[in-house]
C-alpha cells in the first residue's frame, strides 16, 4: 500500500453529453462533499478496508450527533470518535437542525473529530440503509504508518471544503479581529528532523507588514514560521495567526491550485520555504509531521465554519 501514488490527480473522464439543466438550487451550505481531483475513492476504500471495520446503519439511524464529544484527541485510546467511508447508501449531514449535504458512495465524513480534540461540528444520519467502513484514531494511525501518502489525500479532501467556505467568506466586506485561532505548532524535535531531511529549502527574513502571499497567485512553496508571526486573511477578513512552529501555504502545494488566502507578516519574521517535492517526501518520511498538519487543517476548517456561521 505504501507504493500507491497519492500525488497525481485523477485523469479526466471521457466526455459525455451534457445533462438536462438542474432545478434552481438552494443557497449553498457551509459544507460540500469532496471533489478534489486528488481524491481517489478506490484507494480510500482499500485503506479503510485494511485498517477499519464494516458497519451498517438502517435508514433514519443516527451515526453521530452534533456537539458529540470525543474523550481525547488525535490517536487517543480513549477517543470514541470514528471517521467513515460510504460503501453504499446516502448519509445526511445537518448543523443546527439545517441540512448541509447528502453524501453518497465513495465519500468520507467524520474525520474532523478523529483528527482533533473537539466535539462534532455536525450531525450525521443514514438517509437510506447504509454500508460504511469506519476508522478510529488508532486505526487511522496504523493506516498512515502503512501508507503515509494517504495523509495527502485526506488533506486534499479538507482543503476542498476549506475553499468552499473561503469563497463565501471572500464575499463579505470588512474585517473582524482574529478570533483567537492559532495555527498548530510543530513539535520542535519534529521540525528539526523535517528540516534536516530537506534537500531543497530556504529560510528568508521578511519585514513587518510584508505581503508573503496573495489570494489567486500560484503557490510553489509552503512556509514554516521560524521567528515572528503571520496573519492569514481573505480580503480584509483576518482568519488566523500563525506563530513560531506553525505552517501556512500548504493548500496550493498539496493540490497545485491558486492561493486561497493572503498572508501578511504581523512582525518581522523568518520563514522556511519548502517546495512540493520536498513536502511530499517529508510527509512520507515523518508521520508526526503529517498528523500535526492534519490536526491543524481540521481545526482550521472548524474555525472557518464558525466564522461563516
PDB file of C-alpha atoms in Angstrom:
ATOM      1  CA  UNK A   1       0.000   0.000   0.000  1.00  0.00           C
ATOM      2  CA  UNK A   2       2.943   2.342   0.606  1.00  0.00           C
ATOM      3  CA  UNK A   3       3.750   2.438  -3.129  1.00  0.00           C
ATOM      4  CA  UNK A   4       0.389   3.948  -4.099  1.00  0.00           C
ATOM      5  CA  UNK A   5       0.720   7.376  -5.719  1.00  0.00           C
ATOM      6  CA  UNK A   6      -1.367   9.932  -3.858  1.00  0.00           C
ATOM      7  CA  UNK A   7       0.235  12.932  -5.544  1.00  0.00           C
ATOM      8  CA  UNK A   8      -1.297  12.763  -9.025  1.00  0.00           C
ATOM      9  CA  UNK A   9      -4.837  13.865  -9.863  1.00  0.00           C
ATOM     10  CA  UNK A  10      -7.440  11.579 -11.339  1.00  0.00           C
ATOM     11  CA  UNK A  11      -7.223  11.507 -15.169  1.00  0.00           C
ATOM     12  CA  UNK A  12     -10.007  13.418 -16.956  1.00  0.00           C
ATOM     13  CA  UNK A  13     -13.121  11.332 -17.530  1.00  0.00           C
ATOM     14  CA  UNK A  14     -14.390  10.777 -21.094  1.00  0.00           C
ATOM     15  CA  UNK A  15     -16.696  13.483 -22.333  1.00  0.00           C
ATOM     16  CA  UNK A  16     -20.406  12.753 -22.008  1.00  0.00           C
ATOM     17  CA  UNK A  17     -23.439  14.604 -23.347  1.00  0.00           C
ATOM     18  CA  UNK A  18     -24.405  17.465 -21.015  1.00  0.00           C
ATOM     19  CA  UNK A  19     -27.250  16.611 -18.637  1.00  0.00           C
ATOM     20  CA  UNK A  20     -30.517  18.480 -18.561  1.00  0.00           C
ATOM     21  CA  UNK A  21     -30.351  21.754 -16.597  1.00  0.00           C
ATOM     22  CA  UNK A  22     -30.983  21.100 -12.887  1.00  0.00           C
ATOM     23  CA  UNK A  23     -33.742  22.868 -10.972  1.00  0.00           C
ATOM     24  CA  UNK A  24     -32.756  26.058  -9.119  1.00  0.00           C
ATOM     25  CA  UNK A  25     -30.519  25.165  -6.176  1.00  0.00           C
ATOM     26  CA  UNK A  26     -30.950  26.297  -2.609  1.00  0.00           C
ATOM     27  CA  UNK A  27     -28.394  28.623  -1.056  1.00  0.00           C
ATOM     28  CA  UNK A  28     -25.076  26.793  -0.594  1.00  0.00           C
ATOM     29  CA  UNK A  29     -24.376  25.272   2.801  1.00  0.00           C
ATOM     30  CA  UNK A  30     -21.075  25.627   4.700  1.00  0.00           C
ATOM     31  CA  UNK A  31     -20.025  22.139   3.651  1.00  0.00           C
ATOM     32  CA  UNK A  32     -19.808  20.135   0.493  1.00  0.00           C
ATOM     33  CA  UNK A  33     -18.704  16.672  -0.494  1.00  0.00           C
ATOM     34  CA  UNK A  34     -15.103  16.198  -1.532  1.00  0.00           C
ATOM     35  CA  UNK A  35     -14.476  16.984  -5.204  1.00  0.00           C
ATOM     36  CA  UNK A  36     -10.694  17.140  -5.137  1.00  0.00           C
ATOM     37  CA  UNK A  37      -9.060  15.630  -8.243  1.00  0.00           C
ATOM     38  CA  UNK A  38      -6.522  14.074  -5.862  1.00  0.00           C
ATOM     39  CA  UNK A  39      -9.189  12.090  -4.020  1.00  0.00           C
ATOM     40  CA  UNK A  40      -9.356   8.507  -5.316  1.00  0.00           C
ATOM     41  CA  UNK A  41     -12.316   6.638  -3.858  1.00  0.00           C
ATOM     42  CA  UNK A  42     -10.974   3.178  -4.710  1.00  0.00           C
ATOM     43  CA  UNK A  43      -7.706   3.855  -2.855  1.00  0.00           C
ATOM     44  CA  UNK A  44      -9.552   5.339   0.107  1.00  0.00           C
ATOM     45  CA  UNK A  45     -11.780   2.260   0.276  1.00  0.00           C
ATOM     46  CA  UNK A  46      -8.806  -0.115   0.206  1.00  0.00           C
ATOM     47  CA  UNK A  47      -7.200   1.757   3.112  1.00  0.00           C
ATOM     48  CA  UNK A  48     -10.399   1.784   5.157  1.00  0.00           C
ATOM     49  CA  UNK A  49     -10.921  -1.938   4.473  1.00  0.00           C
ATOM     50  CA  UNK A  50      -7.369  -2.767   5.554  1.00  0.00           C
ATOM     51  CA  UNK A  51      -7.498  -0.750   8.786  1.00  0.00           C
ATOM     52  CA  UNK A  52     -11.146  -0.269   9.742  1.00  0.00           C
ATOM     53  CA  UNK A  53     -14.338  -2.192  10.369  1.00  0.00           C
ATOM     54  CA  UNK A  54     -17.558  -2.590   8.401  1.00  0.00           C
ATOM     55  CA  UNK A  55     -20.735  -1.115   9.877  1.00  0.00           C
ATOM     56  CA  UNK A  56     -24.372  -0.996   8.809  1.00  0.00           C
ATOM     57  CA  UNK A  57     -26.849   1.792   9.567  1.00  0.00           C
ATOM     58  CA  UNK A  58     -30.559   1.453   8.894  1.00  0.00           C
ATOM     59  CA  UNK A  59     -32.427   4.302   7.227  1.00  0.00           C
ATOM     60  CA  UNK A  60     -33.060   7.016   9.822  1.00  0.00           C
ATOM     61  CA  UNK A  61     -30.394   5.764  12.242  1.00  0.00           C
ATOM     62  CA  UNK A  62     -28.085   8.354  13.805  1.00  0.00           C
ATOM     63  CA  UNK A  63     -24.385   7.878  13.019  1.00  0.00           C
ATOM     64  CA  UNK A  64     -23.280  10.687  15.349  1.00  0.00           C
ATOM     65  CA  UNK A  65     -24.799  13.791  16.924  1.00  0.00           C
ATOM     66  CA  UNK A  66     -23.731  17.407  16.609  1.00  0.00           C
ATOM     67  CA  UNK A  67     -21.552  18.515  19.553  1.00  0.00           C
ATOM     68  CA  UNK A  68     -20.841  14.888  20.421  1.00  0.00           C
ATOM     69  CA  UNK A  69     -17.545  14.986  22.300  1.00  0.00           C
ATOM     70  CA  UNK A  70     -14.666  12.556  21.975  1.00  0.00           C
ATOM     71  CA  UNK A  71     -12.934  11.975  25.295  1.00  0.00           C
ATOM     72  CA  UNK A  72      -9.484  12.696  23.861  1.00  0.00           C
ATOM     73  CA  UNK A  73      -7.909  13.849  20.633  1.00  0.00           C
ATOM     74  CA  UNK A  74      -5.743  12.586  17.831  1.00  0.00           C
ATOM     75  CA  UNK A  75      -4.849   8.898  18.098  1.00  0.00           C
ATOM     76  CA  UNK A  76      -6.045   8.552  21.687  1.00  0.00           C
ATOM     77  CA  UNK A  77      -7.007   5.142  23.021  1.00  0.00           C
ATOM     78  CA  UNK A  78      -9.882   6.770  24.918  1.00  0.00           C
ATOM     79  CA  UNK A  79     -11.390   8.597  21.939  1.00  0.00           C
ATOM     80  CA  UNK A  80     -14.748   7.279  20.765  1.00  0.00           C
ATOM     81  CA  UNK A  81     -14.727   9.296  17.540  1.00  0.00           C
ATOM     82  CA  UNK A  82     -14.689   7.466  14.230  1.00  0.00           C
ATOM     83  CA  UNK A  83     -14.466   8.562  10.605  1.00  0.00           C
ATOM     84  CA  UNK A  84     -16.377   6.859   7.823  1.00  0.00           C
ATOM     85  CA  UNK A  85     -16.136   5.785   4.189  1.00  0.00           C
ATOM     86  CA  UNK A  86     -19.518   5.285   2.492  1.00  0.00           C
ATOM     87  CA  UNK A  87     -19.636   1.991   0.578  1.00  0.00           C
ATOM     88  CA  UNK A  88     -23.331   2.073  -0.213  1.00  0.00           C
ATOM     89  CA  UNK A  89     -26.264   4.334   0.640  1.00  0.00           C
ATOM     90  CA  UNK A  90     -26.675   8.013   1.496  1.00  0.00           C
ATOM     91  CA  UNK A  91     -25.769   9.949   4.640  1.00  0.00           C
ATOM     92  CA  UNK A  92     -27.359  13.280   5.547  1.00  0.00           C
ATOM     93  CA  UNK A  93     -25.345  15.904   7.429  1.00  0.00           C
ATOM     94  CA  UNK A  94     -27.069  18.639   9.418  1.00  0.00           C
ATOM     95  CA  UNK A  95     -25.919  21.580  11.524  1.00  0.00           C
ATOM     96  CA  UNK A  96     -28.261  23.300  13.943  1.00  0.00           C
ATOM     97  CA  UNK A  97     -31.105  21.265  12.503  1.00  0.00           C
ATOM     98  CA  UNK A  98     -30.441  22.574   8.971  1.00  0.00           C
ATOM     99  CA  UNK A  99     -29.450  20.271   6.136  1.00  0.00           C
ATOM    100  CA  UNK A 100     -25.856  20.720   4.976  1.00  0.00           C
ATOM    101  CA  UNK A 101     -25.332  17.988   2.428  1.00  0.00           C
ATOM    102  CA  UNK A 102     -26.000  14.404   1.429  1.00  0.00           C
ATOM    103  CA  UNK A 103     -23.007  12.116   0.961  1.00  0.00           C
ATOM    104  CA  UNK A 104     -23.005   9.002  -1.186  1.00  0.00           C
ATOM    105  CA  UNK A 105     -20.835   6.034  -2.058  1.00  0.00           C
ATOM    106  CA  UNK A 106     -17.119   6.734  -2.167  1.00  0.00           C
ATOM    107  CA  UNK A 107     -17.158   9.739   0.149  1.00  0.00           C
ATOM    108  CA  UNK A 108     -15.531  10.290   3.551  1.00  0.00           C
ATOM    109  CA  UNK A 109     -17.046  12.077   6.523  1.00  0.00           C
ATOM    110  CA  UNK A 110     -16.485  12.477  10.252  1.00  0.00           C
ATOM    111  CA  UNK A 111     -12.721  12.927  10.031  1.00  0.00           C
ATOM    112  CA  UNK A 112     -12.583  16.230  11.927  1.00  0.00           C
ATOM    113  CA  UNK A 113     -13.435  14.676  15.301  1.00  0.00           C
ATOM    114  CA  UNK A 114     -10.833  11.947  14.791  1.00  0.00           C
ATOM    115  CA  UNK A 115      -8.141  14.485  13.982  1.00  0.00           C
ATOM    116  CA  UNK A 116      -8.804  16.949  16.828  1.00  0.00           C
ATOM    117  CA  UNK A 117      -9.977  17.031  20.410  1.00  0.00           C
ATOM    118  CA  UNK A 118     -13.197  18.835  19.523  1.00  0.00           C
ATOM    119  CA  UNK A 119     -16.909  17.987  19.504  1.00  0.00           C
ATOM    120  CA  UNK A 120     -18.645  17.006  16.288  1.00  0.00           C
ATOM    121  CA  UNK A 121     -19.426  20.116  14.239  1.00  0.00           C
ATOM    122  CA  UNK A 122     -22.430  18.474  12.547  1.00  0.00           C
ATOM    123  CA  UNK A 123     -24.796  15.540  12.932  1.00  0.00           C
ATOM    124  CA  UNK A 124     -24.864  12.540  10.583  1.00  0.00           C
ATOM    125  CA  UNK A 125     -27.856  10.285   9.942  1.00  0.00           C
ATOM    126  CA  UNK A 126     -28.461   7.474   7.453  1.00  0.00           C
ATOM    127  CA  UNK A 127     -30.853   8.720   4.782  1.00  0.00           C
ATOM    128  CA  UNK A 128     -31.135   5.209   3.350  1.00  0.00           C
ATOM    129  CA  UNK A 129     -29.868   1.835   4.513  1.00  0.00           C
ATOM    130  CA  UNK A 130     -26.099   2.298   4.523  1.00  0.00           C
ATOM    131  CA  UNK A 131     -22.976   0.179   4.464  1.00  0.00           C
ATOM    132  CA  UNK A 132     -19.904   2.080   5.695  1.00  0.00           C
ATOM    133  CA  UNK A 133     -16.370   1.323   6.862  1.00  0.00           C
ATOM    134  CA  UNK A 134     -15.176   3.214   9.918  1.00  0.00           C
ATOM    135  CA  UNK A 135     -11.804   4.006  11.434  1.00  0.00           C
ATOM    136  CA  UNK A 136     -10.964   5.310  14.880  1.00  0.00           C
ATOM    137  CA  UNK A 137      -7.796   7.192  15.878  1.00  0.00           C
ATOM    138  CA  UNK A 138      -5.628   4.102  16.396  1.00  0.00           C
ATOM    139  CA  UNK A 139      -6.790   2.579  13.119  1.00  0.00           C
ATOM    140  CA  UNK A 140      -6.085   5.808  11.254  1.00  0.00           C
ATOM    141  CA  UNK A 141      -2.633   5.928  12.814  1.00  0.00           C
ATOM    142  CA  UNK A 142      -1.977   2.386  11.589  1.00  0.00           C
ATOM    143  CA  UNK A 143      -3.247   3.289   8.106  1.00  0.00           C
ATOM    144  CA  UNK A 144      -0.958   6.319   7.916  1.00  0.00           C
ATOM    145  CA  UNK A 145       2.022   4.250   9.028  1.00  0.00           C
ATOM    146  CA  UNK A 146       1.386   1.751   6.219  1.00  0.00           C
ATOM    147  CA  UNK A 147       0.512   4.411   3.615  1.00  0.00           C
ATOM    148  CA  UNK A 148       1.752   7.826   4.767  1.00  0.00           C
ATOM    149  CA  UNK A 149       0.744   9.326   1.430  1.00  0.00           C
ATOM    150  CA  UNK A 150      -2.885   8.826   2.480  1.00  0.00           C
ATOM    151  CA  UNK A 151      -2.395  11.955   4.598  1.00  0.00           C
ATOM    152  CA  UNK A 152      -2.088  13.918   1.353  1.00  0.00           C
ATOM    153  CA  UNK A 153      -5.426  12.591   0.136  1.00  0.00           C
ATOM    154  CA  UNK A 154      -7.119  13.498   3.416  1.00  0.00           C
ATOM    155  CA  UNK A 155      -5.591  16.966   3.193  1.00  0.00           C
ATOM    156  CA  UNK A 156      -6.962  17.403  -0.323  1.00  0.00           C
ATOM    157  CA  UNK A 157     -10.473  16.448   0.872  1.00  0.00           C
ATOM    158  CA  UNK A 158     -10.404  19.006   3.688  1.00  0.00           C
ATOM    159  CA  UNK A 159      -8.794  21.677   1.513  1.00  0.00           C
ATOM    160  CA  UNK A 160     -11.637  21.298  -0.954  1.00  0.00           C
ATOM    161  CA  UNK A 161     -14.087  22.047   1.851  1.00  0.00           C
ATOM    162  CA  UNK A 162     -11.959  24.956   3.076  1.00  0.00           C
ATOM    163  CA  UNK A 163     -12.020  26.547  -0.367  1.00  0.00           C
ATOM    164  CA  UNK A 164     -15.790  26.331  -0.458  1.00  0.00           C
ATOM    165  CA  UNK A 165     -16.016  28.196   2.849  1.00  0.00           C
ATOM    166  CA  UNK A 166     -13.273  30.653   1.835  1.00  0.00           C
ATOM    167  CA  UNK A 167     -15.208  31.574  -1.310  1.00  0.00           C
ATOM    168  CA  UNK A 168     -18.195  32.529   0.818  1.00  0.00           C
ATOM    169  CA  UNK A 169     -16.093  34.453   3.315  1.00  0.00           C
ATOM    170  CA  UNK A 170     -14.470  36.414   0.496  1.00  0.00           C
ATOM    171  CA  UNK A 171     -17.869  37.860  -0.418  1.00  0.00           C
ATOM    172  CA  UNK A 172     -18.109  39.570   2.953  1.00  0.00           C
ATOM    173  CA  UNK A 173     -16.986  43.160   3.354  1.00  0.00           C
ATOM    174  CA  UNK A 174     -14.990  44.424   6.300  1.00  0.00           C
ATOM    175  CA  UNK A 175     -12.748  42.502   8.641  1.00  0.00           C
ATOM    176  CA  UNK A 176     -13.037  41.162  12.132  1.00  0.00           C
ATOM    177  CA  UNK A 177     -10.307  40.748  14.738  1.00  0.00           C
ATOM    178  CA  UNK A 178      -8.553  37.394  14.681  1.00  0.00           C
ATOM    179  CA  UNK A 179     -10.772  35.335  16.974  1.00  0.00           C
ATOM    180  CA  UNK A 180      -8.082  33.542  18.931  1.00  0.00           C
ATOM    181  CA  UNK A 181      -7.319  30.947  16.258  1.00  0.00           C
ATOM    182  CA  UNK A 182      -3.639  29.999  16.373  1.00  0.00           C
ATOM    183  CA  UNK A 183      -2.191  27.579  13.862  1.00  0.00           C
ATOM    184  CA  UNK A 184      -0.985  24.344  15.436  1.00  0.00           C
ATOM    185  CA  UNK A 185       2.726  24.443  16.239  1.00  0.00           C
ATOM    186  CA  UNK A 186       5.002  21.674  15.057  1.00  0.00           C
ATOM    187  CA  UNK A 187       6.916  19.945  17.809  1.00  0.00           C
ATOM    188  CA  UNK A 188      10.448  21.453  17.703  1.00  0.00           C
ATOM    189  CA  UNK A 189      12.021  17.992  17.504  1.00  0.00           C
ATOM    190  CA  UNK A 190       9.763  17.035  14.581  1.00  0.00           C
ATOM    191  CA  UNK A 191      10.518  20.323  12.832  1.00  0.00           C
ATOM    192  CA  UNK A 192      14.260  19.777  13.319  1.00  0.00           C
ATOM    193  CA  UNK A 193      14.027  16.302  11.753  1.00  0.00           C
ATOM    194  CA  UNK A 194      11.968  17.616   8.849  1.00  0.00           C
ATOM    195  CA  UNK A 195      14.377  20.480   8.209  1.00  0.00           C
ATOM    196  CA  UNK A 196      17.412  18.204   8.450  1.00  0.00           C
ATOM    197  CA  UNK A 197      15.952  15.889   5.812  1.00  0.00           C
ATOM    198  CA  UNK A 198      15.109  18.592   3.279  1.00  0.00           C
ATOM    199  CA  UNK A 199      17.170  18.561   0.109  1.00  0.00           C
ATOM    200  CA  UNK A 200      15.735  21.899  -1.034  1.00  0.00           C
ATOM    201  CA  UNK A 201      14.633  24.646   1.356  1.00  0.00           C
ATOM    202  CA  UNK A 202      15.408  28.268   2.098  1.00  0.00           C
ATOM    203  CA  UNK A 203      14.999  30.438   5.191  1.00  0.00           C
ATOM    204  CA  UNK A 204      14.158  34.072   4.350  1.00  0.00           C
ATOM    205  CA  UNK A 205      13.575  37.085   6.599  1.00  0.00           C
ATOM    206  CA  UNK A 206      10.683  39.488   5.974  1.00  0.00           C
ATOM    207  CA  UNK A 207       9.917  42.922   7.411  1.00  0.00           C
ATOM    208  CA  UNK A 208       6.802  43.624   9.476  1.00  0.00           C
ATOM    209  CA  UNK A 209       3.854  44.287   7.156  1.00  0.00           C
ATOM    210  CA  UNK A 210       5.365  42.453   4.192  1.00  0.00           C
ATOM    211  CA  UNK A 211       2.958  40.593   1.907  1.00  0.00           C
ATOM    212  CA  UNK A 212       4.025  36.951   1.919  1.00  0.00           C
ATOM    213  CA  UNK A 213       1.425  35.523  -0.462  1.00  0.00           C
ATOM    214  CA  UNK A 214      -1.715  36.779  -2.214  1.00  0.00           C
ATOM    215  CA  UNK A 215      -5.084  35.223  -2.987  1.00  0.00           C
ATOM    216  CA  UNK A 216      -5.209  33.874  -6.527  1.00  0.00           C
ATOM    217  CA  UNK A 217      -1.454  33.579  -7.009  1.00  0.00           C
ATOM    218  CA  UNK A 218       0.181  30.306  -7.988  1.00  0.00           C
ATOM    219  CA  UNK A 219       1.845  28.664  -4.993  1.00  0.00           C
ATOM    220  CA  UNK A 220       5.225  26.979  -5.234  1.00  0.00           C
ATOM    221  CA  UNK A 221       6.088  26.607  -1.527  1.00  0.00           C
ATOM    222  CA  UNK A 222       4.588  26.160   1.892  1.00  0.00           C
ATOM    223  CA  UNK A 223       6.123  28.042   4.786  1.00  0.00           C
ATOM    224  CA  UNK A 224       7.119  27.249   8.366  1.00  0.00           C
ATOM    225  CA  UNK A 225       7.395  30.238  10.702  1.00  0.00           C
ATOM    226  CA  UNK A 226      10.800  30.086  12.413  1.00  0.00           C
ATOM    227  CA  UNK A 227      10.627  33.565  14.004  1.00  0.00           C
ATOM    228  CA  UNK A 228       7.809  36.087  14.413  1.00  0.00           C
ATOM    229  CA  UNK A 229       4.164  35.651  13.445  1.00  0.00           C
ATOM    230  CA  UNK A 230       1.988  35.834  10.335  1.00  0.00           C
ATOM    231  CA  UNK A 231      -1.659  36.800   9.773  1.00  0.00           C
ATOM    232  CA  UNK A 232      -3.725  34.814   7.237  1.00  0.00           C
ATOM    233  CA  UNK A 233      -6.633  36.731   5.740  1.00  0.00           C
ATOM    234  CA  UNK A 234      -9.225  36.573   2.955  1.00  0.00           C
ATOM    235  CA  UNK A 235      -9.855  40.034   1.580  1.00  0.00           C
ATOM    236  CA  UNK A 236      -9.997  42.234   4.667  1.00  0.00           C
ATOM    237  CA  UNK A 237     -11.144  39.415   6.946  1.00  0.00           C
ATOM    238  CA  UNK A 238      -8.333  38.010   9.137  1.00  0.00           C
ATOM    239  CA  UNK A 239      -8.757  34.312   9.835  1.00  0.00           C
ATOM    240  CA  UNK A 240      -5.843  33.131  11.933  1.00  0.00           C
ATOM    241  CA  UNK A 241      -2.447  33.920  13.366  1.00  0.00           C
ATOM    242  CA  UNK A 242       0.467  31.617  12.554  1.00  0.00           C
ATOM    243  CA  UNK A 243       3.054  31.584  15.383  1.00  0.00           C
ATOM    244  CA  UNK A 244       6.566  30.163  15.526  1.00  0.00           C
ATOM    245  CA  UNK A 245       6.381  26.494  14.517  1.00  0.00           C
ATOM    246  CA  UNK A 246       3.166  26.986  12.524  1.00  0.00           C
ATOM    247  CA  UNK A 247       2.781  26.356   8.800  1.00  0.00           C
ATOM    248  CA  UNK A 248       0.827  28.070   6.031  1.00  0.00           C
ATOM    249  CA  UNK A 249       0.522  27.918   2.253  1.00  0.00           C
ATOM    250  CA  UNK A 250       0.222  24.129   2.146  1.00  0.00           C
ATOM    251  CA  UNK A 251      -3.093  24.052   0.261  1.00  0.00           C
ATOM    252  CA  UNK A 252      -1.509  25.097  -3.026  1.00  0.00           C
ATOM    253  CA  UNK A 253       1.323  22.627  -2.523  1.00  0.00           C
ATOM    254  CA  UNK A 254      -0.922  19.616  -1.974  1.00  0.00           C
ATOM    255  CA  UNK A 255      -3.269  20.095  -4.925  1.00  0.00           C
ATOM    256  CA  UNK A 256      -1.390  22.652  -7.044  1.00  0.00           C
ATOM    257  CA  UNK A 257      -4.166  25.235  -7.029  1.00  0.00           C
ATOM    258  CA  UNK A 258      -4.053  29.042  -6.681  1.00  0.00           C
ATOM    259  CA  UNK A 259      -3.648  30.542  -3.225  1.00  0.00           C
ATOM    260  CA  UNK A 260      -6.958  30.682  -1.361  1.00  0.00           C
ATOM    261  CA  UNK A 261      -5.883  33.334   1.146  1.00  0.00           C
ATOM    262  CA  UNK A 262      -3.301  36.060   1.613  1.00  0.00           C
ATOM    263  CA  UNK A 263      -0.594  36.212   4.280  1.00  0.00           C
ATOM    264  CA  UNK A 264       0.992  39.280   5.886  1.00  0.00           C
ATOM    265  CA  UNK A 265       3.930  39.449   8.297  1.00  0.00           C
ATOM    266  CA  UNK A 266       2.475  40.586  11.629  1.00  0.00           C
ATOM    267  CA  UNK A 267       6.013  41.121  12.931  1.00  0.00           C
ATOM    268  CA  UNK A 268       9.445  40.849  11.424  1.00  0.00           C
ATOM    269  CA  UNK A 269       9.705  37.153  10.700  1.00  0.00           C
ATOM    270  CA  UNK A 270      11.848  34.362   9.318  1.00  0.00           C
ATOM    271  CA  UNK A 271      10.173  31.731   7.151  1.00  0.00           C
ATOM    272  CA  UNK A 272      11.377  28.346   5.985  1.00  0.00           C
ATOM    273  CA  UNK A 273      10.138  27.737   2.420  1.00  0.00           C
ATOM    274  CA  UNK A 274       9.520  24.105   1.384  1.00  0.00           C
ATOM    275  CA  UNK A 275       8.690  23.159  -2.205  1.00  0.00           C
ATOM    276  CA  UNK A 276       6.145  20.498  -3.183  1.00  0.00           C
ATOM    277  CA  UNK A 277       8.562  17.640  -3.840  1.00  0.00           C
ATOM    278  CA  UNK A 278      10.316  18.200  -0.500  1.00  0.00           C
ATOM    279  CA  UNK A 279       6.983  18.472   1.319  1.00  0.00           C
ATOM    280  CA  UNK A 280       5.692  15.179  -0.096  1.00  0.00           C
ATOM    281  CA  UNK A 281       8.916  13.459   0.858  1.00  0.00           C
ATOM    282  CA  UNK A 282       8.735  14.925   4.397  1.00  0.00           C
ATOM    283  CA  UNK A 283       5.152  13.677   4.835  1.00  0.00           C
ATOM    284  CA  UNK A 284       6.189  10.164   3.840  1.00  0.00           C
ATOM    285  CA  UNK A 285       9.350  10.192   5.956  1.00  0.00           C
ATOM    286  CA  UNK A 286       7.995  11.856   9.122  1.00  0.00           C
ATOM    287  CA  UNK A 287       4.465  10.659  10.113  1.00  0.00           C
ATOM    288  CA  UNK A 288       4.313  13.123  13.038  1.00  0.00           C
ATOM    289  CA  UNK A 289       4.699  15.984  10.561  1.00  0.00           C
ATOM    290  CA  UNK A 290       1.717  14.734   8.563  1.00  0.00           C
ATOM    291  CA  UNK A 291      -0.503  14.139  11.590  1.00  0.00           C
ATOM    292  CA  UNK A 292       0.234  17.575  13.061  1.00  0.00           C
ATOM    293  CA  UNK A 293      -0.737  19.174   9.771  1.00  0.00           C
ATOM    294  CA  UNK A 294      -3.910  17.087   9.528  1.00  0.00           C
ATOM    295  CA  UNK A 295      -4.920  18.171  13.021  1.00  0.00           C
ATOM    296  CA  UNK A 296      -4.260  21.810  12.152  1.00  0.00           C
ATOM    297  CA  UNK A 297      -6.328  21.581   8.962  1.00  0.00           C
ATOM    298  CA  UNK A 298      -9.243  20.032  10.866  1.00  0.00           C
ATOM    299  CA  UNK A 299      -9.130  22.816  13.440  1.00  0.00           C
ATOM    300  CA  UNK A 300      -8.859  25.444  10.698  1.00  0.00           C
ATOM    301  CA  UNK A 301     -11.919  24.004   8.979  1.00  0.00           C
ATOM    302  CA  UNK A 302     -13.864  24.142  12.234  1.00  0.00           C
ATOM    303  CA  UNK A 303     -12.725  27.730  12.858  1.00  0.00           C
ATOM    304  CA  UNK A 304     -13.722  28.901   9.365  1.00  0.00           C
ATOM    305  CA  UNK A 305     -17.106  27.201   9.705  1.00  0.00           C
ATOM    306  CA  UNK A 306     -17.607  29.222  12.897  1.00  0.00           C
ATOM    307  CA  UNK A 307     -16.540  32.436  11.100  1.00  0.00           C
ATOM    308  CA  UNK A 308     -19.057  31.718   8.377  1.00  0.00           C
ATOM    309  CA  UNK A 309     -21.841  30.997  10.860  1.00  0.00           C
TER     310      UNK A 309
END
